[in-house]
Short mmCIF file of C-alpha atoms in Angstrom, two decimals:
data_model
loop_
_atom_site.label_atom_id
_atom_site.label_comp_id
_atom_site.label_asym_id
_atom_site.label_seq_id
_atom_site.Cartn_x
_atom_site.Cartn_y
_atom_site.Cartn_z
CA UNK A 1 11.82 4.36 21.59
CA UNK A 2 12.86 6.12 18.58
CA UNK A 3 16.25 6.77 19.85
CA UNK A 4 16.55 3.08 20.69
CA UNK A 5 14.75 1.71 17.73
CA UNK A 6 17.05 -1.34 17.50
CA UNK A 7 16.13 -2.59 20.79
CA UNK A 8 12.29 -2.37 20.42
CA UNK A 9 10.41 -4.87 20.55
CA UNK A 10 8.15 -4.59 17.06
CA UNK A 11 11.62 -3.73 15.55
CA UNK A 12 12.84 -7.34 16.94
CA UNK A 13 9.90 -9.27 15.93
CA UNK A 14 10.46 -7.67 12.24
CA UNK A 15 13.99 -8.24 12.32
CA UNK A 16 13.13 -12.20 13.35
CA UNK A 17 10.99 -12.40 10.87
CA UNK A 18 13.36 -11.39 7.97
CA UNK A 19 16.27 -13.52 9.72
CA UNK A 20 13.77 -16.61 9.10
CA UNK A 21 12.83 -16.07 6.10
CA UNK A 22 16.50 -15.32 5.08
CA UNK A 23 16.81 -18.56 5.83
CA UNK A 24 14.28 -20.17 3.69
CA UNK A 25 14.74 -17.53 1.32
CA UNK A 26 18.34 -18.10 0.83
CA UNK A 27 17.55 -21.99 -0.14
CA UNK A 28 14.67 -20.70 -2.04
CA UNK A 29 16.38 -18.62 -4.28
CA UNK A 30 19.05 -21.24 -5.30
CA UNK A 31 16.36 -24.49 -5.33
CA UNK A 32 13.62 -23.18 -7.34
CA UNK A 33 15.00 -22.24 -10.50
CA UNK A 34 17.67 -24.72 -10.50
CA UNK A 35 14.73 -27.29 -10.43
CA UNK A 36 13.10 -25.76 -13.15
CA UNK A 37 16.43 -25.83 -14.93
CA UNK A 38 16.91 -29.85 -13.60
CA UNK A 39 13.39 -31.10 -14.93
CA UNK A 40 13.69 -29.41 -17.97
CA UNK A 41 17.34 -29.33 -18.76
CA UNK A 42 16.72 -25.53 -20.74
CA UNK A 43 17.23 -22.33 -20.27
CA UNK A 44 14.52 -21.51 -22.77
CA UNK A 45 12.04 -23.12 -19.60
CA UNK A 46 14.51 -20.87 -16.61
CA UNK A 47 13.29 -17.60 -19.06
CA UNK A 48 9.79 -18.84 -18.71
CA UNK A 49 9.91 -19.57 -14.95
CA UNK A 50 12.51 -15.91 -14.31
CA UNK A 51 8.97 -14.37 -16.58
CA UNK A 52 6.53 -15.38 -14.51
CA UNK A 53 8.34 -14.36 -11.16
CA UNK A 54 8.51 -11.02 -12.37
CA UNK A 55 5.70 -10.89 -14.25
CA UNK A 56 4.09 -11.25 -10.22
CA UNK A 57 6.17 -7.91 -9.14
CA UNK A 58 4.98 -6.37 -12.27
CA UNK A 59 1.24 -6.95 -11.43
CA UNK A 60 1.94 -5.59 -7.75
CA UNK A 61 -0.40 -2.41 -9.04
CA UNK A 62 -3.27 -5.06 -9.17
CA UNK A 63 -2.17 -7.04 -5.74
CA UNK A 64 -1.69 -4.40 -3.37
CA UNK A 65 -4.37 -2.46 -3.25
CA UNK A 66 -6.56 -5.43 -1.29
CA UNK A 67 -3.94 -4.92 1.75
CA UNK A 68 -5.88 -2.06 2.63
CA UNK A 69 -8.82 -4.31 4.13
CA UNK A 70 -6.66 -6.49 6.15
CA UNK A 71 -4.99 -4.83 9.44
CA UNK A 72 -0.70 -5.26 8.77
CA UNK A 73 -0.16 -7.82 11.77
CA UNK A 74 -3.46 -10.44 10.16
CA UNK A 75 -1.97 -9.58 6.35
CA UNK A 76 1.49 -10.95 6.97
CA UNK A 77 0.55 -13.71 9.17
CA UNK A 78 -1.43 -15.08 6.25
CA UNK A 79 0.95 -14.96 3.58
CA UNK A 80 3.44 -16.47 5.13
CA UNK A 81 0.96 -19.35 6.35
CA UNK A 82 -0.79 -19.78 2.48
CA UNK A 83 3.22 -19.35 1.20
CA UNK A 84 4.17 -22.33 3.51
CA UNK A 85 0.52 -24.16 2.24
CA UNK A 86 1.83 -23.62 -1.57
CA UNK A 87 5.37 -24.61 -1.22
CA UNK A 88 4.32 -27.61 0.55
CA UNK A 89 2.68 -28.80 -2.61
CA UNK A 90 6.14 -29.46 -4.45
CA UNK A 91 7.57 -32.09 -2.04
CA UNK A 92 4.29 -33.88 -1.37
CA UNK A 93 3.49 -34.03 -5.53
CA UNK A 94 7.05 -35.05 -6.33
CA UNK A 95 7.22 -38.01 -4.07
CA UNK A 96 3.82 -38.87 -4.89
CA UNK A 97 1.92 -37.94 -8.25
CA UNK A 98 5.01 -36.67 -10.00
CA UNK A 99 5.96 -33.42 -10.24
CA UNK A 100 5.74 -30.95 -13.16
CA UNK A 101 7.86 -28.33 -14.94
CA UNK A 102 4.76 -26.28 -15.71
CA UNK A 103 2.87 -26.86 -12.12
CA UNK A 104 6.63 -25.54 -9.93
CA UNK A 105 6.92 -22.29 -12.55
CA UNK A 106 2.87 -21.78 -11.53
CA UNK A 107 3.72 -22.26 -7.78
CA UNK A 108 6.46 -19.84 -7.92
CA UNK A 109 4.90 -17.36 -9.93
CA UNK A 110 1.80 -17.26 -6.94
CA UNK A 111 4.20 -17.18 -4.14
CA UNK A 112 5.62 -13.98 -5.97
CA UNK A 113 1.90 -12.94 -6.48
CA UNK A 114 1.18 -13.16 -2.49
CA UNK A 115 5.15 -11.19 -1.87
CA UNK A 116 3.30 -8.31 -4.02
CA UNK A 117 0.64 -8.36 -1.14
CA UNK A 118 2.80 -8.39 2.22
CA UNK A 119 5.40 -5.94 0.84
CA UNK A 120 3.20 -2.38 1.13
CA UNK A 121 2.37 -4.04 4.21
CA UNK A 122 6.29 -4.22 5.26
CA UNK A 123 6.80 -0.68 3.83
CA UNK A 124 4.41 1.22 5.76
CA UNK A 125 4.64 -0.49 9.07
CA UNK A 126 8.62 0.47 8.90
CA UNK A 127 7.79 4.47 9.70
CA UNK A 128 5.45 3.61 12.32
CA UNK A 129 7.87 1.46 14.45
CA UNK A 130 11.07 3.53 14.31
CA UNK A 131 9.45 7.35 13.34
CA UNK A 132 10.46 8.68 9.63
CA UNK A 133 13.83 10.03 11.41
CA UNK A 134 15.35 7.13 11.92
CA UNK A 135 14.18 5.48 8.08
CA UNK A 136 17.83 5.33 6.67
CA UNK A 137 19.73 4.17 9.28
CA UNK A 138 16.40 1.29 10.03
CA UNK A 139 16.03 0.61 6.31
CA UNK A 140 20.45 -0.02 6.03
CA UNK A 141 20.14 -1.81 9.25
CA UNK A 142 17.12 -4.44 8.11
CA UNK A 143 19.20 -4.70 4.32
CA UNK A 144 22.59 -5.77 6.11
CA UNK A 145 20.57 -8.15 8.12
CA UNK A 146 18.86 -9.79 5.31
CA UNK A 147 21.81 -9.86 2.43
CA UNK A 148 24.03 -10.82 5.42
CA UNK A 149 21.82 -14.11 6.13
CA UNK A 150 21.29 -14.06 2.18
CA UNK A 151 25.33 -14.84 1.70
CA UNK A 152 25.12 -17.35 4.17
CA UNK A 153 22.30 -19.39 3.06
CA UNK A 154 22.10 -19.00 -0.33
CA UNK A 155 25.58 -20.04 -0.54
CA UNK A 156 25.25 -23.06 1.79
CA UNK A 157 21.74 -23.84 -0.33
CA UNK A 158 23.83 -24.56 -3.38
CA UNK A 159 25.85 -27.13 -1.84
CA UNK A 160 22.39 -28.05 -0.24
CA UNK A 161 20.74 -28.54 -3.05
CA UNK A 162 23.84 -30.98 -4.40
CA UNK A 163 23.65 -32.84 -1.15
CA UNK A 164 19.35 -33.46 -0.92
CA UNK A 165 18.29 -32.15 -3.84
CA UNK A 166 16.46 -28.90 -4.71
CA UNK A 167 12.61 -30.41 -4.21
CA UNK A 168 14.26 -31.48 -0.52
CA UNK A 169 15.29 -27.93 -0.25
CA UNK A 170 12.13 -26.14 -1.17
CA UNK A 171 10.72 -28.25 2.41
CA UNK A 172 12.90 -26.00 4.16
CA UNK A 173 11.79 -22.90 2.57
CA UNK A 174 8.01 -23.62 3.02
CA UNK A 175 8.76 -24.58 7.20
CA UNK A 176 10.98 -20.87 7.62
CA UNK A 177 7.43 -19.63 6.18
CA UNK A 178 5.46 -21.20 8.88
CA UNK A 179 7.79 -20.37 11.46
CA UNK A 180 8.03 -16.61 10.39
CA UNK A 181 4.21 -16.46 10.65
CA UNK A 182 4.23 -17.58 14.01
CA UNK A 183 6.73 -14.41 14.74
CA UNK A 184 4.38 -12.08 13.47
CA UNK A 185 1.77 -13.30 16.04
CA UNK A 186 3.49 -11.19 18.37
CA UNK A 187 3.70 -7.68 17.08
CA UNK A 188 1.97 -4.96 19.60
CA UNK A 189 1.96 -2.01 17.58
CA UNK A 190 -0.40 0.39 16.93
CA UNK A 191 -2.29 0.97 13.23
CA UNK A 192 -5.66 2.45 12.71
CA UNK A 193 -8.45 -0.01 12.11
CA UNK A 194 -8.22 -1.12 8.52
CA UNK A 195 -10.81 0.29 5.62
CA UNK A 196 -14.14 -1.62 5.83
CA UNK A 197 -14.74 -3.77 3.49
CA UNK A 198 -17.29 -2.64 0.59
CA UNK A 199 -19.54 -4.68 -1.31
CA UNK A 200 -18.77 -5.61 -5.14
CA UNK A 201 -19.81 -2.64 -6.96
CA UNK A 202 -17.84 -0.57 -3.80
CA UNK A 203 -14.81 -2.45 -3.76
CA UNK A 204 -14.15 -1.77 -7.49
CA UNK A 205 -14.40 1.98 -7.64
CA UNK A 206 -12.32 1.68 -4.36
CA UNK A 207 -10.18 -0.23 -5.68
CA UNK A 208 -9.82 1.93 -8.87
CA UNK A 209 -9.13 5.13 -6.86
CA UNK A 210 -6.41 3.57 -5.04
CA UNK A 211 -4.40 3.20 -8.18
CA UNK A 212 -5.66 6.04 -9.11
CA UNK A 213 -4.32 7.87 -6.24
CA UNK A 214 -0.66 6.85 -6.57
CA UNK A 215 -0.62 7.50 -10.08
CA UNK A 216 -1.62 11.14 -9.34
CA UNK A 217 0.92 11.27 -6.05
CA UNK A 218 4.03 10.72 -8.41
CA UNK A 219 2.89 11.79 -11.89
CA UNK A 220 4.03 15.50 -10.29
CA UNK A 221 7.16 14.22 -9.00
CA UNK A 222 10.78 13.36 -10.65
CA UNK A 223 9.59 9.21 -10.75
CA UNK A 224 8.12 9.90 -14.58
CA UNK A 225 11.83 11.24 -15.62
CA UNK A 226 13.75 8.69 -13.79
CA UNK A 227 11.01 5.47 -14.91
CA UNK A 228 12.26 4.82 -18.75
CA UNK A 229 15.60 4.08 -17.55
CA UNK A 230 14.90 1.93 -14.61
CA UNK A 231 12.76 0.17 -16.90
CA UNK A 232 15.99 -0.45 -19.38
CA UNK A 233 17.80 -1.88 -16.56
CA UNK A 234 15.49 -4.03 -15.44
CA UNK A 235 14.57 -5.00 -18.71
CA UNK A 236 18.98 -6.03 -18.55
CA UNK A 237 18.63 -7.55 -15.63
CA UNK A 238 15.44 -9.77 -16.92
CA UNK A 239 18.18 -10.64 -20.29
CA UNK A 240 20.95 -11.83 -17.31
CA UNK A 241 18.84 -13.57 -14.61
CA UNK A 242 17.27 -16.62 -16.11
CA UNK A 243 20.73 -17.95 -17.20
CA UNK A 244 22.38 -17.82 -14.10
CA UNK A 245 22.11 -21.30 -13.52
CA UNK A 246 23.42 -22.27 -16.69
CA UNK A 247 25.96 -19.21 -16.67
CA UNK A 248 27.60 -20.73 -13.41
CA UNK A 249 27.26 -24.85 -14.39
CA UNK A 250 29.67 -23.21 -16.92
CA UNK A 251 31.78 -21.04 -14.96
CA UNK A 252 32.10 -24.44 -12.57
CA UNK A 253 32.59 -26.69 -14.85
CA UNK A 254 29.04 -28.21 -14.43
CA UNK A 255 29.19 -27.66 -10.76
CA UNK A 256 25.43 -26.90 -9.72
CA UNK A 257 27.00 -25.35 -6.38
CA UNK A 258 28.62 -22.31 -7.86
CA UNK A 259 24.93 -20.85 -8.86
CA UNK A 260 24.56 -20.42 -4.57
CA UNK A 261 28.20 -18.30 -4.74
CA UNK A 262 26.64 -16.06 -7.79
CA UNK A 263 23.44 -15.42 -5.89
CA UNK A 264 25.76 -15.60 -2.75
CA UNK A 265 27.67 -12.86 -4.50
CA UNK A 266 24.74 -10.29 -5.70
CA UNK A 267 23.79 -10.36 -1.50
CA UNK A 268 26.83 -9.67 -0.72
CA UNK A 269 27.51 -6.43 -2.85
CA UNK A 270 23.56 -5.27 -2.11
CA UNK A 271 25.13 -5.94 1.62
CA UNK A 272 27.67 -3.86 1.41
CA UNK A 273 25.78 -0.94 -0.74
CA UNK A 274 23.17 -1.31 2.12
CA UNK A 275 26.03 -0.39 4.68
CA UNK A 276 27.62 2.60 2.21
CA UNK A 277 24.32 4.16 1.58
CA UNK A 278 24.17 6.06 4.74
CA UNK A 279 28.35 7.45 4.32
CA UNK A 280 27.58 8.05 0.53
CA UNK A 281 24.34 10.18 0.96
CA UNK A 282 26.57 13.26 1.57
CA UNK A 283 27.13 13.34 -2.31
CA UNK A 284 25.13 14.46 -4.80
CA UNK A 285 22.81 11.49 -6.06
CA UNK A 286 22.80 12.35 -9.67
CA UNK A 287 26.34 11.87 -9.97
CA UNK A 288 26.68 9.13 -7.73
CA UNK A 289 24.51 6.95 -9.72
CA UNK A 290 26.08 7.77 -13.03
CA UNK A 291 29.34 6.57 -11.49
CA UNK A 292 28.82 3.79 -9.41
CA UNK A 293 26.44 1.95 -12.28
CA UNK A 294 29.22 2.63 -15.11
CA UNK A 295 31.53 0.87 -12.73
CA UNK A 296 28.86 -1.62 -13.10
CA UNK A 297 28.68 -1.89 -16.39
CA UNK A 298 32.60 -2.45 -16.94
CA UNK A 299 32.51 -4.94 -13.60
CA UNK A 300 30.15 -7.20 -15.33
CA UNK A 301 31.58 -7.51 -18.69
CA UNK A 302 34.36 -8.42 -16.68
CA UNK A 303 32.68 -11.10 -14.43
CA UNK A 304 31.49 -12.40 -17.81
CA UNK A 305 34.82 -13.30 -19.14
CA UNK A 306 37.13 -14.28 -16.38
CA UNK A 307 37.32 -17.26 -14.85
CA UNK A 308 35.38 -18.34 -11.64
CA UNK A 309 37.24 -16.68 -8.81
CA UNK A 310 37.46 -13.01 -10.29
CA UNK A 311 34.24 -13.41 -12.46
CA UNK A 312 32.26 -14.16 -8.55
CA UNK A 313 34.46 -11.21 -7.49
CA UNK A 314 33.61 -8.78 -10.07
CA UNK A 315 30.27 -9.57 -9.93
CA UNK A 316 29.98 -8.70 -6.38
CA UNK A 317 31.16 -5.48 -6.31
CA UNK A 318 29.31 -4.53 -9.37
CA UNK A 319 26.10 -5.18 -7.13
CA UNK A 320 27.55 -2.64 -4.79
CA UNK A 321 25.68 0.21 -6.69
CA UNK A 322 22.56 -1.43 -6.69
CA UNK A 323 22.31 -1.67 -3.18
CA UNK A 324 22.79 2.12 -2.52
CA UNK A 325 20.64 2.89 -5.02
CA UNK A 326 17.56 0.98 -3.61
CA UNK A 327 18.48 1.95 -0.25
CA UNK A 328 18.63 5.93 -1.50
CA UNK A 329 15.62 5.58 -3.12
CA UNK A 330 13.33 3.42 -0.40
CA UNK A 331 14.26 5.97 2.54
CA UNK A 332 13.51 9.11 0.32
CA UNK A 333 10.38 7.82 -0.66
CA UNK A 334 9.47 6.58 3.13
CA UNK A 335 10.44 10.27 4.45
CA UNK A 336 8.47 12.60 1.72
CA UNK A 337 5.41 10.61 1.34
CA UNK A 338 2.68 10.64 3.84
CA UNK A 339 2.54 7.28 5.47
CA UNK A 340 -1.39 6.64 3.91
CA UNK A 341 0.22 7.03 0.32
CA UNK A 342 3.67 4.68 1.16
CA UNK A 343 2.00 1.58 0.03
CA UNK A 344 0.23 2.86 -2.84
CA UNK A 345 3.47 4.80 -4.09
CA UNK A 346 5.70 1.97 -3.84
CA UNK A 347 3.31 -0.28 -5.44
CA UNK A 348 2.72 1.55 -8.60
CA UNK A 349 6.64 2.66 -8.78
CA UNK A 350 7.50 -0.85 -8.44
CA UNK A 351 4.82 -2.07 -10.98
CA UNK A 352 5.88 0.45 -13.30
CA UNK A 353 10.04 -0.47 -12.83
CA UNK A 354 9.05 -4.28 -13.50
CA UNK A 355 7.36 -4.16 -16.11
CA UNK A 356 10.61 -4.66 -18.36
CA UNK A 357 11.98 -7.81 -16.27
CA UNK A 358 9.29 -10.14 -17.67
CA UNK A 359 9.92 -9.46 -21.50
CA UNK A 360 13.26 -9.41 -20.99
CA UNK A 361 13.40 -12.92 -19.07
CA UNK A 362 12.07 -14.07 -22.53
CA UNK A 363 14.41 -12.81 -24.29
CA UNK A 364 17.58 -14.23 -22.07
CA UNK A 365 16.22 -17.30 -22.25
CA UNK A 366 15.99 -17.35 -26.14
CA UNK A 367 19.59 -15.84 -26.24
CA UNK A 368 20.59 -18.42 -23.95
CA UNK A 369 19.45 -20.94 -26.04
CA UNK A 370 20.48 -19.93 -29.09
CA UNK A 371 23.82 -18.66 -28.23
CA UNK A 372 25.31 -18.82 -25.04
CA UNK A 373 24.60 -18.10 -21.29
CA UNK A 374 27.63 -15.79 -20.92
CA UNK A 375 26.27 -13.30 -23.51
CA UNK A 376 23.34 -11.83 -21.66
CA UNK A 377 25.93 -11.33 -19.20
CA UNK A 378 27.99 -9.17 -21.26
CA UNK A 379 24.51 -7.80 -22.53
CA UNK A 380 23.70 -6.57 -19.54
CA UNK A 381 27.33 -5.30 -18.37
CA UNK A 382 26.59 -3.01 -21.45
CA UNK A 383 23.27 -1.70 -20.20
CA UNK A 384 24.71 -0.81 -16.92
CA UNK A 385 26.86 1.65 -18.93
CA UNK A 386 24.09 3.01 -21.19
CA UNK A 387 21.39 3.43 -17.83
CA UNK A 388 24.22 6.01 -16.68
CA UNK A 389 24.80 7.67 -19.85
CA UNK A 390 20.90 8.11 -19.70
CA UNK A 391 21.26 9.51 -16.31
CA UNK A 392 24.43 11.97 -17.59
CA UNK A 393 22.83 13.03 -20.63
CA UNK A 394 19.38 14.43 -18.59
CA UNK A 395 20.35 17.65 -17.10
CA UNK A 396 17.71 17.04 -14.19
CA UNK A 397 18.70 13.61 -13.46
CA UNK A 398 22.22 15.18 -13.63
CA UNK A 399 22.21 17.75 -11.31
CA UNK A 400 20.15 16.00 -8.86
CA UNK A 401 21.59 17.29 -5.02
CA UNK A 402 22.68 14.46 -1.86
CA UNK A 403 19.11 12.59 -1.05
CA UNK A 404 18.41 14.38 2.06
CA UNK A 405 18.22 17.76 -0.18
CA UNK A 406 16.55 15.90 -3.35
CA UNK A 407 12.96 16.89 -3.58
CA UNK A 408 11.66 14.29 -5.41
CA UNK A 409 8.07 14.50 -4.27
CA UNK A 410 6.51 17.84 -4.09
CA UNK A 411 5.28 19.05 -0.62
CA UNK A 412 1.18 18.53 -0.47
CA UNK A 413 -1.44 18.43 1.72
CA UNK A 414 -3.45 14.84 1.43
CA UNK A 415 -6.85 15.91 0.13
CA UNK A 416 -8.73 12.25 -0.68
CA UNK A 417 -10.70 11.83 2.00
CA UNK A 418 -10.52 8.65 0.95
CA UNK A 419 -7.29 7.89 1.81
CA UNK A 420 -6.49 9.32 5.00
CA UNK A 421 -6.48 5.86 6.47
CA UNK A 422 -3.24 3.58 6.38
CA UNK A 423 -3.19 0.37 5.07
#
C-alpha cells in the first residue's frame, strides 16, 4: 500500500473529496467576498468580512481541540453537511427575506470557524493512509490536485459570478459540500476509538491540557524563532487581501471577472511551488526562503504597477514561494511529530501565524478606502522583502540545512498519558 499510495482506496476517497470541494471552493472564493463588496459597494466592509475569515483560522487553538471526541471519518462528514446547511441560508434569505451585508460576513466567518475543526482532522489522517515516508511526495501530490482544480474554477467562477450572480454561485458551493460529505461515507481506514467524552468540569481541564500540550511540544523547537516573522507576513497579506476585488475591478477596468484570474493566479503559483517543493528540498531551507520570498517582494510591487496581463503574471510567480514554503513546512512537521501531537501542533502553529491576518484585514480595508486599492499591494510587495531580510539577518534561521536534515522539533518520547490517543 505504501508503495502504491496513489492508488489506494482511502487515498482516492480523500483525493475526491478535495476535487469536490475544489469545485465549490473555487466559486466560493471568488462569490463571497465579491458579494460582500456588491451589497456594500466598500472595501472598508471586504476588510471587515477578509477580518472575520481569519479571525476563524486565528481562533483554530479554541476549535480544534473538540475533534478529539469525534472519530475522523463522523468529524468530516459533519462539517461538510452543517457547511452545506449554512451556505444554504444565503440563497434561500436573498430570494426571500432579503439578504444582509452583516448576516453573509457572519455566515462566512462560521464556515471558516467549522474549516478550523475538519483541518487537524485532514492533517492527521494523511500519515495514517500513506505512512510518514511517503508525506512529501502525498502532501505535493494532494496541493497540485487542489490549486490545479483551484485555477480552473476559481477562474471560471469569476465569469460565473458575472453570468448568475455571486448569491447564485454560493448554491453551488453549499451542493459540492453535500456531495463531498457523501464521499467521506466511504473511508475504511483504521483510527483508534476516539477520547470519551468527559463531563463539564472534565472536558475543560481536558480541554486546557490539549493546548497546553502543543504549546509545550513546540515552545522547545525552532517554531518560537521563526513565529514573529510569519506573523509580519501574514499580517501583509491581511493589508493585500481584502482589496483584491477592488484591486482587480481596477486592473479590468471595472470588470468583476478579473478578481477569478487574481485568485486564479495565487493557485496557480501555490500549484507550481507544490510541484517544486519536492526538486528544491535538496537546498538548504534557510537560504531558499530568503531568496525565493525577496523575489516575492520585487514580483509584487511589480504586479502592482503594470497593467493587467504582466501584473496577473507577476503575481503568479510571486506565489511560487509560498507554495514551497507551506509544502516544506507541512511535511516536516507531519514526519517529526508523533501522529497524537499532529493536530494539536498544527493547530496552535496555525493559531499563532494568524493571528496578524485579522488586524491587518482592518487595516487594508481602511487604506483602501482612504487611498487606493493598489497600495496595500505595493505594501505588501515590501513586506515580502523585509520577512527575508528577517530570515538573513537571524543566524539560525540563516543557516538552517535542506528540510530532510532540519531538526526543527527535538527528538522526545510522548510522556502525557493523556495524549497517547489520536484524534
Amino acid at each position: 500500500m505504501r508503495a502504491s499510495f496513489v492508488m489506494e482506496r482511502n487515498f482516492l476517497i480523500l483525493l475526491s473529496g478535495i476535487f469536490i470541494n475544489g469545485i465549490g471552493g473555487g466559486v466560493y472564493a471568488v462569490s463571497g467576498m465579491m458579494l460582500v463588496f456588491q451589497l456594500s459597494g466598500s472595501v472598508i466592509y471586504s476588510g471587515f468580512a477578509f477580518f472575520a475569515l481569519t479571525l476563524a483560522s486565528a481562533m483554530a487553538f479554541l476549535i480544534a481541540p473538540f475533534a478529539n471526541y469525534v472519530t475522523y471519518k463522523k468529524g468530516l462528514i459533519g462539517c461538510e453537511a452543517l457547511k452545506f446547511l449554512l451556505l444554504f441560508t444565503i440563497p434561500l434569505f436573498y430570494f426571500t427575506v432579503g439578504l444582509n451585508v452583516f448576516y453573509v460576513i457572519l455566515i462566512l466567518f462560521i464556515v471558516a470557524l467549522i474549516s478550523q475543526f475538519s483541518y487537524p482532522i485532514e492533517s492527521t489522517i494523511m500519515p495514517i493512509i500513506v505512512g510518514k515516508e511517503n508525506i512529501i511526495k502525498a502532501n505535493s501530490y494532494f496541493q497540485t490536485v487542489r490549486e490545479g482544480m483551484s485555477i480552473v474554477f476559481v477562474a471560471g467562477a469569476g465569469i460565473l459570478v458575472v453570468v448568475i450572480g455571486p448569491v447564485q454561485a454560493i448554491l453551488i458551493t453549499a451542493i459540492c459540500h453535500v456531495l463531498s460529505s457523501i464521499t467521506y461515507l466511504f473511508f475504511t481506514f483504521q483510527q483508534e476509538k476516539a477520547t470519551e467524552r468527559p463531563v463539564i468540569g472534565q472536558l475543560v481541564t481536558t480541554y486546557t491540557n490539549d493546548l497546553k500540550a502543543g504549546i509545550r511540544y513546540i515552545q522547545d523547537s525552532l517554531i518560537p524563532k521563526m513565529i514573529v516573522s510569519i506573523v509580519f507576513i501574514n499580517f501583509a497579506m491581511g493589508v493585500m487581501m481584502p482589496n483584491m476585488p477592488a484591486f482587480a475591478l481596477i486592473k479590468g477596468n471595472g470588470s468583476e471577472a478579473l478578481y477569478g484570474f487574481y485568485l486564479a493566479a495565487i493557485s496557480l503559483g501555490i500549484m507550481i511551488g507544490a510541484i517544486l517543493a519536492p526538486r528544491v528540498k535538496k537546498f538548504s531551507f534557510g537560504l531558499l526562503t530568503i531568496v525565493s520570498f525577496s523575489i516575492t517582494g520585487l514580483l509584487w510591487m511589480g504586479a502592482a504597477a503594470l497593467p493587467a496581463v504582466p501584473s496577473l503574471i507577476f503575481f503568479c510567480i510571486g506565489t511560487i514561494s509560498i507554495g514551497i514554503l507551506n509544502i516544506l513546512m507541512f511535511s516536516s512537521i507531519q514526519q517529526q511529530v508523533e501522529s497524537a501531537f499532529i493536530g494539536r501542533v498544527l493547530t496552535v502553529l496555525t493559531s499563532a501565524a494568524s493571528i496578524g491576518m485579522p488586524f491587518g484585514s482592518l487595516l487594508g480595508g481602511y487604506i483602501g478606502e482612504t487611498f487606493t486599492a493598489i497600495v496595500p499591494m505595493y505594501l505588501c510587495g515590501i513586506a515580502m522583502i523585509i520577512f527575508s531580510l528577517s530570515w538573513l539577518f537571524n543566524a539560525v534561521l540563516r543557516k538552517l540545512p535542506k528540510i530532510d536534515e532540519a531538526k526543527l522539533f527535538p527528538a522526545r518520547p510522548v510522556t502525557e498519558t493523556n495524549f497517547e490517543k489520536s484524534l
